[in-house]
Short mmCIF file of C-alpha atoms (C1' of nucleotides) in Angstrom, two decimals:
data_model
loop_
_atom_site.label_atom_id
_atom_site.label_comp_id
_atom_site.label_asym_id
_atom_site.label_seq_id
_atom_site.Cartn_x
_atom_site.Cartn_y
_atom_site.Cartn_z
CA UNK C 21 -112.56 -74.57 -8.14
CA UNK C 22 -114.29 -72.93 -10.05
CA UNK C 23 -115.06 -69.38 -10.49
CA UNK C 24 -118.24 -67.35 -11.65
CA UNK C 25 -116.67 -64.48 -11.65
CA UNK C 26 -119.55 -62.37 -10.74
CA UNK C 27 -120.03 -60.14 -7.48
CA UNK C 28 -123.67 -61.43 -6.90
CA UNK C 29 -122.98 -63.32 -2.64
CA UNK C 30 -124.63 -66.36 -3.96
CA UNK C 31 -121.94 -66.10 -6.85
CA UNK C 32 -119.56 -66.47 -4.73
CA UNK C 33 -121.12 -68.21 -1.80
CA UNK C 34 -121.50 -71.30 -4.02
CA UNK C 35 -118.20 -71.48 -5.53
CA UNK C 36 -117.18 -72.90 -2.79
CA UNK C 37 -120.37 -74.27 -0.82
CA UNK C 38 -121.03 -76.31 -4.84
CA UNK C 39 -118.56 -78.41 -5.26
CA UNK C 40 -119.54 -82.02 -4.17
CA UNK C 41 -119.48 -83.05 -1.06
CA UNK C 42 -118.99 -80.18 0.79
CA UNK C 43 -122.76 -79.32 2.35
CA UNK C 44 -122.34 -83.04 2.70
CA UNK C 45 -118.90 -82.49 5.03
CA UNK C 46 -120.40 -79.45 6.56
CA UNK C 47 -123.90 -81.47 7.53
CA UNK C 48 -121.19 -84.01 9.21
CA UNK C 49 -120.15 -81.25 11.38
CA UNK C 50 -123.32 -79.80 11.98
CA UNK C 51 -124.17 -82.94 13.68
CA UNK C 52 -121.08 -82.51 15.95
CA UNK C 53 -118.86 -85.34 14.69
CA UNK C 54 -115.60 -83.67 15.12
CA UNK C 55 -113.18 -86.65 14.00
CA UNK C 56 -111.72 -87.83 10.40
CA UNK C 57 -112.93 -90.44 10.92
CA UNK C 58 -115.68 -90.19 12.63
CA UNK C 59 -116.31 -87.89 9.38
CA UNK C 60 -115.75 -90.80 7.30
CA UNK C 61 -118.64 -93.07 9.38
CA UNK C 62 -120.69 -90.75 8.10
CA UNK C 63 -119.64 -89.89 4.63
CA UNK C 64 -118.15 -93.78 3.32
CA UNK C 65 -118.51 -93.48 -0.31
CA UNK C 66 -115.50 -90.16 0.10
CA UNK C 67 -112.81 -91.23 -0.18
CA UNK C 68 -110.20 -89.62 2.92
CA UNK C 69 -107.57 -87.87 0.27
CA UNK C 70 -110.81 -86.29 -0.60
CA UNK C 71 -112.35 -85.36 3.03
CA UNK C 72 -108.86 -84.21 3.86
CA UNK C 73 -109.32 -81.97 1.00
CA UNK C 74 -112.90 -80.33 1.92
CA UNK C 75 -112.02 -80.16 4.82
CA UNK C 76 -108.73 -77.95 4.56
CA UNK C 77 -110.23 -75.80 1.65
CA UNK C 78 -113.19 -74.84 4.32
CA UNK C 79 -110.40 -74.14 6.80
CA UNK C 80 -108.79 -72.25 4.63
CA UNK C 81 -112.85 -70.90 3.77
CA UNK C 82 -112.15 -69.62 7.30
CA UNK C 83 -115.88 -71.93 7.75
CA UNK C 84 -114.45 -74.62 9.98
CA UNK C 85 -111.26 -74.95 12.55
CA UNK C 86 -109.11 -76.93 13.77
CA UNK C 87 -108.17 -77.36 17.18
CA UNK C 88 -106.34 -80.99 19.20
CA UNK C 89 -107.21 -82.88 16.05
CA UNK C 90 -110.84 -82.26 16.32
CA UNK C 91 -112.41 -80.39 13.58
CA UNK C 92 -115.17 -77.90 14.47
CA UNK C 93 -117.43 -75.15 12.94
CA UNK C 94 -117.01 -71.40 13.29
CA UNK C 95 -119.46 -68.53 13.82
CA UNK C 96 -119.27 -68.48 9.45
CA UNK C 97 -119.83 -72.29 8.84
CA UNK C 98 -122.68 -72.26 12.22
CA UNK C 99 -124.61 -69.85 10.51
CA UNK C 100 -124.78 -72.48 7.56
CA UNK C 101 -127.21 -74.25 9.85
CA UNK C 102 -129.87 -72.66 9.16
CA UNK C 103 -129.67 -73.12 5.95
CA UNK C 104 -128.56 -77.02 5.44
CA UNK C 105 -131.95 -77.41 7.69
CA UNK C 106 -133.96 -75.55 5.39
CA UNK C 107 -132.01 -78.11 2.74
CA UNK C 108 -132.90 -80.60 4.18
CA UNK C 109 -136.81 -79.79 4.35
CA UNK C 110 -136.72 -79.39 0.92
CA UNK C 111 -135.29 -81.99 -0.24
CA UNK C 112 -137.74 -84.20 2.48
CA UNK C 113 -141.22 -82.55 0.46
CA UNK C 114 -139.26 -82.04 -2.58
CA UNK C 115 -137.63 -85.69 -4.00
CA UNK C 116 -138.87 -88.27 -3.10
CA UNK C 117 -137.83 -91.19 -4.85
CA UNK C 118 -134.71 -93.17 -2.95
CA UNK C 119 -133.53 -95.76 -5.36
CA UNK C 120 -132.32 -98.79 -3.19
CA UNK C 121 -128.24 -97.39 -3.88
CA UNK C 122 -129.62 -95.04 -1.02
CA UNK C 123 -130.77 -97.57 1.25
CA UNK C 124 -127.47 -97.87 3.42
CA UNK C 125 -127.56 -99.78 6.88
CA UNK C 126 -124.10 -98.45 7.84
CA UNK C 127 -125.55 -94.73 8.01
CA UNK C 128 -129.37 -95.51 9.02
CA UNK C 129 -127.20 -97.23 12.68
CA UNK C 130 -124.30 -94.17 11.97
CA UNK C 131 -127.86 -91.55 12.12
CA UNK C 132 -129.63 -92.64 14.50
CA UNK C 133 -126.65 -93.73 17.02
CA UNK C 134 -126.04 -90.01 17.37
CA UNK C 135 -129.56 -88.48 17.51
CA UNK C 136 -130.72 -91.57 20.50
CA UNK C 137 -132.99 -89.85 23.31
CA UNK C 138 -130.83 -90.90 26.73
CA UNK C 139 -133.78 -89.57 28.90
CA UNK C 140 -135.56 -91.38 27.32
CA UNK C 141 -133.79 -95.39 27.63
CA UNK C 142 -133.60 -96.22 30.72
CA UNK C 143 -131.52 -96.70 33.01
CA UNK C 144 -128.33 -99.81 32.34
CA UNK C 145 -127.96 -101.14 28.81
CA UNK C 146 -130.32 -101.84 26.10
CA UNK C 147 -129.20 -103.27 23.13
CA UNK C 148 -131.79 -102.66 20.47
CA UNK C 149 -131.30 -105.63 17.19
CA UNK C 150 -131.87 -104.73 13.77
CA UNK C 151 -132.36 -107.01 11.15
CA UNK C 152 -133.56 -106.45 7.53
CA UNK C 153 -134.57 -109.04 5.69
CA UNK C 154 -134.84 -106.78 2.75
CA UNK C 155 -130.18 -106.30 2.45
CA UNK C 156 -128.09 -108.52 0.54
CA UNK C 157 -124.48 -110.00 1.36
CA UNK C 158 -124.73 -110.00 5.22
CA UNK C 159 -124.66 -106.46 5.83
CA UNK C 160 -128.50 -107.01 7.49
CA UNK C 161 -128.45 -107.58 11.05
CA UNK C 162 -126.92 -104.73 13.65
CA UNK C 163 -126.78 -104.08 17.08
CA UNK C 164 -127.39 -100.47 19.02
CA UNK C 165 -125.66 -100.93 22.13
CA UNK C 166 -126.86 -97.94 24.79
CA UNK C 167 -125.32 -97.66 28.00
CA UNK C 168 -125.01 -94.15 29.19
CA UNK C 169 -124.58 -91.51 27.55
CA UNK C 170 -122.67 -94.54 25.54
CA UNK C 171 -124.08 -95.44 22.04
CA UNK C 172 -121.84 -97.93 19.93
CA UNK C 173 -122.90 -98.97 16.77
CA UNK C 174 -122.27 -103.04 15.85
CA UNK C 175 -122.34 -105.59 13.04
CA UNK C 176 -121.54 -107.66 14.48
CA UNK C 177 -123.62 -109.76 17.82
CA UNK C 178 -122.13 -107.79 21.00
CA UNK C 179 -122.85 -111.18 22.76
CA UNK C 180 -125.36 -108.97 25.53
CA UNK C 181 -128.70 -110.03 26.06
CA UNK C 182 -131.00 -108.01 23.34
CA UNK C 183 -133.37 -105.63 24.62
CA UNK C 184 -136.14 -105.33 21.47
CA UNK C 185 -135.26 -106.32 17.49
CA UNK C 186 -136.69 -104.67 14.67
CA UNK C 187 -136.89 -106.83 12.62
CA UNK C 188 -138.12 -106.02 8.11
CA UNK C 189 -137.43 -104.32 5.68
CA UNK C 190 -135.08 -101.74 5.38
CA UNK C 191 -136.43 -99.60 3.09
CA UNK C 192 -139.67 -99.33 5.89
CA UNK C 193 -137.15 -97.97 8.35
CA UNK C 194 -135.63 -95.67 6.30
CA UNK C 195 -138.65 -94.19 4.94
CA UNK C 196 -139.80 -94.18 8.85
CA UNK C 197 -136.06 -92.21 9.83
CA UNK C 198 -136.95 -89.35 7.29
CA UNK C 199 -140.33 -89.11 8.15
CA UNK C 200 -142.13 -90.11 4.85
CA UNK C 201 -144.36 -92.09 7.23
CA UNK C 202 -144.72 -92.39 11.61
CA UNK C 203 -143.80 -95.70 13.73
CA UNK C 204 -146.74 -96.08 14.21
CA UNK C 205 -148.00 -96.38 9.78
CA UNK C 206 -144.93 -98.22 9.15
CA UNK C 207 -145.59 -100.73 11.44
CA UNK C 208 -149.23 -101.29 10.29
CA UNK C 209 -149.37 -103.67 7.06
CA UNK C 210 -146.39 -105.69 8.53
CA UNK C 211 -143.07 -105.00 6.56
CA UNK C 212 -141.42 -103.94 9.89
CA UNK C 213 -142.29 -104.81 12.92
CA UNK C 214 -141.13 -104.85 16.67
CA UNK C 215 -140.59 -107.24 18.58
CA UNK C 216 -139.39 -107.74 22.31
CA UNK C 217 -142.07 -106.67 25.89
CA UNK C 218 -144.90 -104.90 25.85
CA UNK C 219 -143.69 -101.62 27.30
CA UNK C 220 -140.15 -101.61 25.21
CA UNK C 221 -142.13 -102.41 22.00
CA UNK C 222 -144.14 -99.28 22.69
CA UNK C 223 -141.75 -96.92 24.00
CA UNK C 224 -138.79 -97.37 21.78
CA UNK C 225 -140.14 -95.18 18.56
CA UNK C 226 -139.62 -92.57 21.60
CA UNK C 227 -135.93 -93.09 22.41
CA UNK C 228 -134.89 -91.36 19.10
CA UNK C 229 -135.09 -88.49 17.72
CA UNK C 230 -136.04 -87.68 14.62
CA UNK C 231 -134.27 -85.56 12.06
CA UNK C 232 -135.57 -82.27 11.38
CA UNK C 233 -136.78 -82.00 8.17
CA UNK C 234 -138.69 -85.80 8.93
CA UNK C 235 -141.51 -83.82 10.75
CA UNK C 236 -141.31 -81.18 7.58
CA UNK C 237 -145.31 -81.75 6.00
CA UNK C 238 -144.93 -82.75 2.70
CA UNK C 239 -146.63 -81.84 -0.25
CA UNK C 240 -150.12 -82.52 -1.19
CA UNK T 19 -124.51 -86.22 -11.82
CA UNK T 20 -122.70 -87.91 -9.37
CA UNK T 21 -124.91 -89.64 -6.98
CA UNK T 22 -123.95 -89.64 -3.57
CA UNK T 23 -125.78 -92.79 -2.08
CA UNK T 24 -127.74 -91.85 0.95
CA UNK T 25 -131.41 -91.60 1.80
CA UNK T 26 -130.64 -88.15 3.83
CA UNK T 27 -133.15 -85.12 2.45
CA UNK T 28 -130.88 -82.57 2.46
CA UNK T 29 -128.09 -85.55 -0.07
CA UNK T 30 -131.09 -85.71 -2.59
CA UNK T 31 -131.56 -81.87 -2.56
CA UNK T 32 -127.53 -81.40 -3.36
CA UNK T 33 -126.88 -83.82 -6.03
CA UNK T 34 -129.81 -82.26 -7.77
CA UNK T 35 -128.63 -78.76 -6.75
CA UNK T 36 -124.34 -78.86 -5.87
CA UNK T 37 -124.12 -78.98 -10.13
CA UNK T 38 -122.42 -76.51 -11.07
CA UNK T 39 -124.22 -73.34 -12.05
CA UNK T 40 -127.48 -75.04 -11.58
CA UNK T 41 -128.04 -72.45 -8.03
CA UNK T 42 -127.70 -69.58 -10.34
CA UNK T 43 -129.87 -70.72 -12.85
CA UNK T 44 -132.43 -70.95 -10.45
CA UNK T 45 -131.48 -66.86 -9.01
CA UNK T 46 -132.41 -66.18 -12.68
CA UNK T 47 -135.36 -67.53 -12.96
CA UNK T 48 -136.04 -66.25 -9.24
CA UNK T 49 -135.60 -62.59 -10.54
CA UNK T 50 -137.43 -63.40 -13.12
CA UNK T 51 -136.06 -64.13 -15.98
CA UNK T 52 -138.03 -66.59 -18.00
CA UNK T 53 -136.97 -66.55 -21.84
CA UNK T 54 -133.70 -68.17 -22.99
CA UNK T 55 -131.77 -65.18 -23.45
CA UNK T 56 -132.40 -63.35 -20.37
CA UNK T 57 -131.30 -65.87 -18.43
CA UNK T 58 -127.26 -66.18 -20.52
CA UNK T 59 -128.09 -61.84 -20.15
CA UNK T 60 -127.05 -62.69 -16.49
CA UNK T 61 -125.24 -65.42 -16.60
CA UNK T 62 -123.16 -64.51 -19.61
CA UNK T 63 -119.79 -67.45 -18.97
CA UNK T 64 -122.15 -69.78 -18.89
CA UNK T 65 -122.33 -71.71 -21.84
CA UNK T 66 -125.14 -72.16 -24.05
CA UNK T 67 -125.16 -75.96 -24.50
CA UNK T 68 -124.33 -75.66 -20.48
CA UNK T 69 -127.42 -73.83 -20.07
CA UNK T 70 -129.25 -76.11 -21.95
CA UNK T 71 -128.75 -78.60 -20.18
CA UNK T 72 -129.65 -77.55 -16.50
CA UNK T 73 -132.49 -75.92 -18.48
CA UNK T 74 -133.59 -79.81 -18.94
CA UNK T 75 -131.65 -81.30 -15.69
CA UNK T 76 -133.95 -78.79 -13.23
CA UNK T 77 -137.24 -79.68 -15.66
CA UNK T 78 -137.46 -83.31 -15.42
CA UNK T 79 -136.49 -83.15 -11.98
CA UNK T 80 -139.62 -81.56 -12.17
CA UNK T 81 -138.50 -76.97 -10.51
CA UNK T 82 -138.86 -75.67 -13.69
CA UNK T 83 -141.19 -75.79 -16.77
CA UNK T 84 -141.26 -74.85 -19.69
CA UNK T 85 -144.56 -72.92 -21.21
CA UNK T 86 -145.22 -71.07 -24.77
CA UNK T 87 -141.38 -70.33 -24.32
CA UNK T 88 -140.94 -69.58 -20.74
CA UNK T 89 -139.16 -70.34 -18.62
CA UNK T 90 -140.39 -70.96 -15.08
CA UNK T 91 -139.83 -72.33 -11.85
CA UNK T 92 -142.32 -75.12 -10.15
CA UNK T 93 -144.07 -74.42 -7.14
CA UNK T 94 -140.98 -77.57 -6.30
CA UNK T 95 -139.07 -74.44 -7.53
CA UNK T 96 -139.90 -71.79 -6.05
CA UNK T 97 -140.00 -73.48 -2.88
CA UNK T 98 -136.03 -72.64 -3.43
CA UNK T 99 -136.30 -68.27 -3.08
CA UNK T 100 -136.27 -68.24 1.04
CA UNK T 101 -132.75 -70.45 0.29
CA UNK T 102 -130.83 -68.61 -2.07
CA UNK T 103 -132.86 -65.51 -0.17
CA UNK T 104 -130.56 -67.19 3.11
CA UNK T 105 -126.78 -68.36 1.25
CA UNK T 106 -127.49 -64.56 -0.68
CA UNK T 107 -127.12 -62.92 3.24
CA UNK T 108 -124.63 -66.04 4.87
CA UNK T 109 -122.29 -64.98 1.21
CA UNK T 110 -122.50 -60.76 1.94
CA UNK T 111 -121.81 -61.41 5.54
CA UNK T 112 -119.09 -64.57 5.12
CA UNK T 113 -117.56 -64.54 1.25
CA UNK T 114 -116.17 -60.72 1.80
CA UNK T 115 -113.25 -60.68 -0.88
CA UNK T 116 -114.22 -59.43 -4.43
CA UNK T 117 -111.33 -60.52 -6.83
CA UNK T 118 -111.04 -57.70 -10.17
CA UNK T 119 -112.87 -60.26 -12.34
CA UNK T 120 -115.58 -60.27 -10.39
CA UNK T 121 -116.25 -57.01 -10.86
CA UNK T 122 -118.57 -57.19 -14.52
CA UNK T 123 -120.31 -54.16 -14.93
CA UNK T 124 -123.16 -55.35 -17.93
CA UNK T 125 -123.76 -58.00 -15.04
CA UNK T 126 -124.22 -54.90 -12.58
CA UNK T 127 -125.99 -52.66 -15.36
CA UNK T 128 -128.01 -56.07 -15.65
CA UNK T 129 -128.69 -56.64 -12.31
CA UNK T 130 -129.82 -52.60 -11.53
CA UNK T 131 -132.34 -52.69 -14.41
CA UNK T 132 -134.62 -54.86 -12.65
CA UNK T 133 -134.61 -53.45 -9.62
CA UNK T 134 -135.38 -49.78 -11.15
CA UNK T 135 -138.39 -49.15 -8.44
CA UNK T 136 -141.19 -47.54 -11.19
CA UNK T 137 -142.57 -45.56 -8.42
CA UNK T 138 -139.77 -43.40 -7.67
CA UNK T 139 -138.36 -42.81 -10.83
CA UNK T 140 -140.12 -39.73 -12.47
CA UNK T 141 -142.53 -39.66 -15.02
CA UNK T 142 -141.39 -39.62 -18.94
CA UNK T 143 -138.11 -40.75 -19.81
CA UNK T 144 -134.64 -40.71 -17.42
CA UNK T 145 -130.66 -41.56 -18.86
CA UNK T 146 -128.58 -42.70 -16.28
CA UNK T 147 -124.87 -42.39 -17.33
CA UNK T 148 -122.40 -44.37 -15.54
CA UNK T 149 -119.09 -43.85 -16.42
CA UNK T 150 -116.96 -46.42 -14.61
CA UNK T 151 -112.67 -44.97 -14.84
CA UNK T 152 -111.45 -48.04 -14.04
CA UNK T 153 -112.30 -50.15 -16.66
CA UNK T 154 -110.66 -51.58 -19.70
CA UNK T 155 -111.15 -52.10 -22.36
CA UNK T 156 -114.11 -49.54 -23.44
CA UNK T 157 -116.86 -51.60 -21.23
CA UNK T 158 -116.81 -48.51 -18.97
CA UNK T 159 -119.35 -46.96 -20.14
CA UNK T 160 -123.04 -47.34 -19.73
CA UNK T 161 -126.28 -45.93 -19.93
CA UNK T 162 -130.34 -47.39 -18.02
CA UNK T 163 -133.10 -45.67 -19.61
CA UNK T 164 -135.86 -45.91 -18.08
CA UNK T 165 -139.23 -44.59 -19.73
CA UNK T 166 -142.07 -45.95 -18.95
CA UNK T 167 -142.15 -49.50 -17.57
CA UNK T 168 -139.15 -49.92 -20.10
CA UNK T 169 -135.59 -50.12 -18.19
CA UNK T 170 -133.05 -50.84 -21.35
CA UNK T 171 -128.68 -51.31 -20.50
CA UNK T 172 -126.78 -49.60 -22.86
CA UNK T 173 -123.16 -50.03 -24.16
CA UNK T 174 -123.30 -46.98 -26.14
CA UNK T 175 -124.67 -43.73 -25.86
CA UNK T 176 -128.55 -44.35 -26.85
CA UNK T 177 -128.71 -40.96 -27.94
CA UNK T 178 -130.93 -39.13 -25.76
CA UNK T 179 -129.99 -36.36 -22.43
CA UNK T 180 -129.14 -37.43 -19.83
CA UNK T 181 -130.68 -37.14 -16.78
CA UNK T 182 -127.66 -38.02 -13.94
CA UNK T 183 -124.20 -39.10 -14.50
CA UNK T 184 -122.24 -41.58 -12.08
CA UNK T 185 -118.78 -41.42 -12.85
CA UNK T 186 -116.34 -43.28 -10.43
CA UNK T 187 -114.99 -46.75 -9.63
CA UNK T 188 -117.14 -49.50 -10.82
CA UNK T 189 -115.81 -51.79 -7.21
CA UNK T 190 -117.16 -49.18 -4.97
CA UNK T 191 -120.65 -48.52 -7.29
CA UNK T 192 -120.78 -52.44 -6.75
CA UNK T 193 -120.49 -52.91 -3.13
CA UNK T 194 -123.23 -50.34 -1.86
CA UNK T 195 -125.11 -52.21 -5.35
CA UNK T 196 -124.07 -55.75 -2.78
CA UNK T 197 -124.55 -53.96 -0.06
CA UNK T 198 -121.10 -53.53 1.86
CA UNK T 199 -121.38 -49.95 1.84
CA UNK T 200 -124.37 -47.63 1.82
CA UNK T 201 -125.03 -45.25 -0.65
CA UNK T 202 -123.92 -42.14 1.89
CA UNK T 203 -120.68 -44.17 2.89
CA UNK T 204 -119.25 -44.57 -0.60
CA UNK T 205 -119.87 -41.71 -2.09
CA UNK T 206 -117.73 -39.80 0.99
CA UNK T 207 -114.23 -40.03 -0.43
CA UNK T 208 -114.75 -39.43 -3.79
CA UNK T 209 -114.48 -42.77 -5.77
CA UNK T 210 -117.94 -42.16 -7.44
CA UNK T 211 -119.61 -38.97 -7.74
CA UNK T 212 -123.34 -38.45 -8.22
CA UNK T 213 -123.66 -35.32 -11.35
CA UNK T 214 -126.73 -33.55 -12.40
CA UNK T 215 -129.32 -31.50 -11.02
CA UNK T 216 -129.18 -31.09 -7.33
CA UNK T 217 -132.73 -33.17 -7.11
CA UNK T 218 -131.82 -36.14 -8.83
CA UNK T 219 -128.47 -36.45 -7.11
CA UNK T 220 -130.33 -36.69 -3.86
CA UNK T 221 -133.18 -38.70 -5.47
CA UNK T 222 -130.57 -41.53 -7.15
CA UNK T 223 -129.92 -43.41 -4.57
CA UNK T 224 -133.61 -43.73 -4.10
CA UNK T 225 -134.52 -45.57 -8.10
CA UNK T 226 -133.43 -48.91 -6.65
CA UNK T 227 -134.32 -51.42 -5.35
CA UNK T 228 -131.07 -52.80 -2.92
CA UNK T 229 -132.16 -56.14 -3.03
CA UNK T 230 -132.45 -58.62 -0.01
CA UNK T 231 -128.71 -59.63 1.07
CA UNK T 232 -127.94 -55.87 0.56
CA UNK T 233 -129.27 -55.05 4.57
CA UNK T 234 -128.42 -58.07 5.69
CA UNK T 235 -126.49 -56.50 9.28
CA UNK T 236 -122.14 -57.59 8.81
CA UNK T 237 -120.49 -59.20 11.33
CA UNK T 238 -118.32 -57.48 13.12
"C1'" DC R 9 -134.61 -65.26 -30.58
"C1'" DG R 10 -134.23 -69.98 -29.32
"C1'" DG R 11 -131.25 -72.84 -28.76
"C1'" DT R 12 -127.82 -77.92 -30.86
"C1'" DA R 13 -123.48 -79.64 -32.23
"C1'" DT R 14 -118.96 -80.31 -31.83
"C1'" DC R 15 -114.73 -81.27 -29.68
"C1'" DC R 16 -111.22 -80.91 -26.99
"C1'" DA R 17 -108.96 -80.24 -22.93
"C1'" DC R 18 -108.35 -80.75 -18.48
"C1'" DT R 19 -109.35 -82.15 -13.77
"C1'" DA R 20 -111.61 -83.58 -10.12
"C1'" DC R 21 -112.79 -87.79 -8.56
"C1'" DG R 22 -112.46 -92.61 -7.05
"C1'" DA R 23 -109.82 -96.61 -6.02
"C1'" DT R 24 -106.45 -97.86 -3.91
"C1'" DA R 25 -102.44 -98.93 -1.62
"C1'" DC R 26 -99.70 -96.93 1.72
"C1'" DT R 27 -97.05 -94.08 6.19
"C1'" DG R 28 -96.18 -91.45 10.93
"C1'" DC A 20 -105.93 -92.41 14.78
"C1'" DA A 21 -105.47 -89.46 10.91
"C1'" DG A 22 -104.79 -88.81 7.54
"C1'" DT A 23 -100.94 -88.60 2.64
"C1'" DA A 24 -99.30 -91.00 -1.80
"C1'" DT A 25 -100.58 -92.23 -5.94
"C1'" DC A 26 -102.54 -93.18 -10.14
"C1'" DG A 27 -105.77 -93.62 -14.10
"C1'" DT A 28 -110.08 -92.06 -16.41
"C1'" DA A 29 -114.89 -90.28 -16.82
"C1'" DG A 30 -116.69 -87.11 -17.46
"C1'" DT A 31 -118.02 -82.36 -17.10
"C1'" DG A 32 -117.47 -77.99 -18.44
"C1'" DG A 33 -115.62 -74.33 -21.76
"C1'" DA A 34 -114.75 -72.06 -26.85
"C1'" DT A 35 -117.02 -71.86 -31.09
"C1'" DA A 36 -119.69 -73.20 -34.54
"C1'" DC A 37 -123.21 -73.64 -36.23
"C1'" DC A 38 -129.27 -74.24 -37.16
"C1'" DG A 39 -134.47 -73.19 -37.31
#
DNA sequence: CGGTATCCACTACGATACTG
DNA sequence: CAGTATCGTAGTGGATACCG
């Protein structure tokens, strides 16, 4: 761990926080992922060894606590919440371009699955099918099964009746999800379509709560 | 530069910001250091090659602009100001222990020199002499020469009459500067003393504006 | 003053396999 | 499910010297 040898609290904080992946681990914990393999799903390109190491470091530093196999933030860790949010807003405003490798459908679905607004989804089981036309290698079809308080992500057809289908480019769906464009704008030119009964088509955008950074105004 | 391959704006922001030294370079720029060698004084353990590289990266990313040999933050860069401040507050609250190598008198004096409150210092020339008893290797004696709007840091006796002397441990002076303890508390047990005319002794703490993190409440 | 150039030592990280 | 073990390498960053 590279020390800066400065008494400045920014330097002392960054000694801990500027190591690769650390802030993303904290982001996942702030999103209420508490189990090792849940954290992994939000950090698919991080090796398990490194995730383990980071969790130990954060525990040693007093930001994270492990209790009955569940990771949780301490007061110190939770106080980074507003900072992570501000960084998200800053990133949404100023780091524009997304490369194709940034567009990971697995990550998108995992993120969407935990931001389902259960008050907005009809009772019973709803199945949202995603069909991304621009994803190669058979990872273009996904299903979100919402039943009660449970939401499951499937990369195979779970067999239930599909309530509604989102059909189009992954890039556009990500742009909507990040708040770069609104649902309305994003559906306008046909790069993305919602297919299903009229009432569900109208309601679907309300089934998901966008992230805090999504509503941040973009620079003119 | 390690990409995360995530569309999340936090990840996109951290791809840029979590490289070693980057946030400290931004801190210096936010403190209004604009010239290469001024930046170096605030980052003494950073090699010039690496500082140069970081400045280029930040320029390419649109956070920094070079104009007539002066570095300046762009709008994007300046918007990180509140985030850096929040990180400073967080660090002051939660990253307690300072190691001896964190206590660099050169850095302390450089920091103090740019936070002189010229409205509080008497007109004419004032010389503040620091005598740190716990610093080895002849780097324990420093002078701050305040004249008009200029403040000079000297590690040798500039020859002028000394207005007031701060005598004691560097560690205590740093604790005061960081806001871990108040001037009053810090002077109480004799680890640090202000030596000089009564009126100046009383006024000296007011000659410097503490950093924004210094006044942040510490956790109970 | 304001940087580049060079070179080396590490070590952090990624990939993969494996275990309790 | 929840990690640990192992291994090789890319590449970062530190030190120092040097240049316009």
